[in-house]
């Protein structure tokens, strides 16, 4: 279940069907080990062929509403302003096992009235 703010925000930008697809997709993303379109289409609970489900998911993910600026920045801004204090160190852990050659990213993000500088540094884990 999505937090109430997420639900409200997403419902403002998506149709009811799109919101339902996103909710199902988010649940699948939490349960599947690999996030590949073909695998998600295979387990997506929709009574059509796997290829039709893949095309449906591809069209959904290509929606113009699903942009960083329109959907994700407001959610990140809400999260940062609600749970973080100015000057507080914020650690973000990202599983980048599938990223390949990408090792470091930095930038500045203007979220609302505040600007946040960020740097993503790879964290390696010793293999057993």
Short mmCIF file of C-alpha atoms in Angstrom, two decimals:
data_model
loop_
_atom_site.label_atom_id
_atom_site.label_comp_id
_atom_site.label_asym_id
_atom_site.label_seq_id
_atom_site.Cartn_x
_atom_site.Cartn_y
_atom_site.Cartn_z
CA UNK A 1 0.00 0.00 0.00
CA UNK A 2 1.33 3.40 -0.94
CA UNK A 3 1.51 6.19 1.65
CA UNK A 4 -1.45 8.57 1.48
CA UNK A 5 0.56 11.49 0.06
CA UNK A 6 1.86 9.26 -2.75
CA UNK A 7 -1.65 8.07 -3.56
CA UNK A 8 -3.06 11.61 -3.61
CA UNK A 9 -0.24 12.97 -5.74
CA UNK A 10 -0.28 10.10 -8.23
CA UNK A 11 -4.06 10.15 -8.57
CA UNK A 12 -3.86 13.83 -9.55
CA UNK A 13 -1.59 13.00 -12.48
CA UNK A 14 -2.82 9.58 -13.60
CA UNK A 15 -6.15 8.15 -14.64
CA UNK A 16 -7.72 5.54 -12.39
CA UNK A 17 -6.54 2.72 -14.67
CA UNK A 18 -3.02 4.14 -14.87
CA UNK A 19 -2.88 4.47 -11.09
CA UNK A 20 -3.99 0.85 -10.71
CA UNK A 21 -1.34 -0.35 -13.18
CA UNK A 22 1.31 1.63 -11.31
CA UNK A 23 0.19 0.19 -7.97
CA UNK A 24 0.37 -3.36 -9.32
CA UNK A 25 3.72 -2.65 -10.95
CA UNK A 26 5.17 -1.28 -7.70
CA UNK A 27 4.06 -4.41 -5.85
CA UNK A 28 5.66 -6.59 -8.51
CA UNK A 29 8.90 -4.59 -8.36
CA UNK A 30 9.14 -5.36 -4.65
CA UNK A 31 8.65 -9.09 -5.11
CA UNK A 32 10.67 -9.80 -8.26
CA UNK A 33 14.42 -10.34 -8.12
CA UNK A 34 15.11 -9.04 -11.62
CA UNK A 35 13.42 -5.96 -13.01
CA UNK A 36 13.20 -6.72 -16.69
CA UNK A 37 10.20 -5.83 -18.79
CA UNK A 38 9.75 -9.38 -20.06
CA UNK A 39 9.82 -10.82 -16.52
CA UNK A 40 7.36 -8.21 -15.21
CA UNK A 41 5.04 -8.90 -18.16
CA UNK A 42 5.20 -12.61 -17.42
CA UNK A 43 3.96 -12.13 -13.83
CA UNK A 44 1.70 -9.11 -14.38
CA UNK A 45 -1.86 -10.17 -13.41
CA UNK A 46 -3.75 -9.28 -16.57
CA UNK A 47 -5.72 -11.86 -18.60
CA UNK A 48 -3.98 -11.35 -21.97
CA UNK A 49 -0.94 -12.95 -23.60
CA UNK A 50 2.53 -12.24 -22.20
CA UNK A 51 3.50 -10.30 -25.34
CA UNK A 52 0.39 -8.10 -25.05
CA UNK A 53 1.18 -7.49 -21.38
CA UNK A 54 4.75 -6.52 -22.33
CA UNK A 55 3.45 -4.01 -24.89
CA UNK A 56 0.91 -2.67 -22.38
CA UNK A 57 3.62 -2.15 -19.76
CA UNK A 58 5.92 -0.56 -22.33
CA UNK A 59 3.20 1.91 -23.35
CA UNK A 60 2.49 2.63 -19.69
CA UNK A 61 6.15 3.31 -18.90
CA UNK A 62 6.33 5.66 -21.90
CA UNK A 63 3.47 7.85 -20.61
CA UNK A 64 4.31 11.57 -20.75
CA UNK A 65 3.00 11.94 -17.17
CA UNK A 66 5.72 9.69 -15.76
CA UNK A 67 8.46 12.32 -15.77
CA UNK A 68 10.89 13.25 -13.04
CA UNK A 69 9.61 16.81 -12.87
CA UNK A 70 5.89 16.03 -12.78
CA UNK A 71 5.72 12.86 -10.69
CA UNK A 72 8.95 12.07 -8.85
CA UNK A 73 10.41 15.46 -7.81
CA UNK A 74 7.30 16.41 -5.80
CA UNK A 75 7.42 13.03 -4.03
CA UNK A 76 11.13 13.38 -3.27
CA UNK A 77 10.61 16.98 -2.14
CA UNK A 78 7.82 15.93 0.20
CA UNK A 79 9.93 13.13 1.62
CA UNK A 80 12.98 15.36 2.14
CA UNK A 81 11.08 18.26 3.68
CA UNK A 82 9.04 15.98 5.95
CA UNK A 83 11.74 13.63 7.21
CA UNK A 84 15.05 15.52 6.86
CA UNK A 85 16.39 18.66 8.50
CA UNK A 86 18.53 21.28 6.75
CA UNK A 87 22.20 20.45 7.27
CA UNK A 88 21.47 16.81 8.10
CA UNK A 89 23.54 14.20 6.27
CA UNK A 90 21.36 12.03 4.11
CA UNK A 91 22.66 8.65 2.97
CA UNK A 92 21.00 7.08 -0.03
CA UNK A 93 21.74 3.47 -0.87
CA UNK A 94 21.13 2.38 -4.45
CA UNK A 95 21.57 -1.17 -5.68
CA UNK A 96 23.59 -0.65 -8.84
CA UNK A 97 24.47 -4.24 -9.64
CA UNK A 98 22.88 -3.90 -13.08
CA UNK A 99 24.39 -0.48 -13.86
CA UNK A 100 27.56 -1.80 -15.47
CA UNK A 101 30.04 1.01 -16.17
CA UNK A 102 28.29 3.78 -14.19
CA UNK A 103 30.41 4.47 -11.12
CA UNK A 104 29.78 8.02 -9.98
CA UNK A 105 27.10 10.62 -10.47
CA UNK A 106 26.87 14.08 -8.99
CA UNK A 107 24.68 17.07 -9.51
CA UNK A 108 22.38 19.59 -7.99
CA UNK A 109 18.66 19.24 -7.70
CA UNK A 110 16.31 22.14 -7.15
CA UNK A 111 13.42 20.71 -5.19
CA UNK A 112 10.92 23.38 -4.25
CA UNK A 113 12.58 26.35 -2.56
CA UNK A 114 15.57 24.30 -1.40
CA UNK A 115 18.48 23.13 -3.53
CA UNK A 116 20.21 19.88 -2.71
CA UNK A 117 23.64 18.90 -3.92
CA UNK A 118 24.17 15.21 -4.29
CA UNK A 119 26.84 12.75 -5.18
CA UNK A 120 26.28 9.05 -5.69
CA UNK A 121 29.39 7.11 -4.80
CA UNK A 122 29.60 3.38 -5.43
CA UNK A 123 29.59 1.27 -2.30
CA UNK A 124 31.15 -2.11 -2.86
CA UNK A 125 30.43 -5.15 -0.80
CA UNK A 126 33.04 -7.83 -0.30
CA UNK A 127 32.01 -11.01 -2.04
CA UNK A 128 32.09 -14.23 -0.09
#
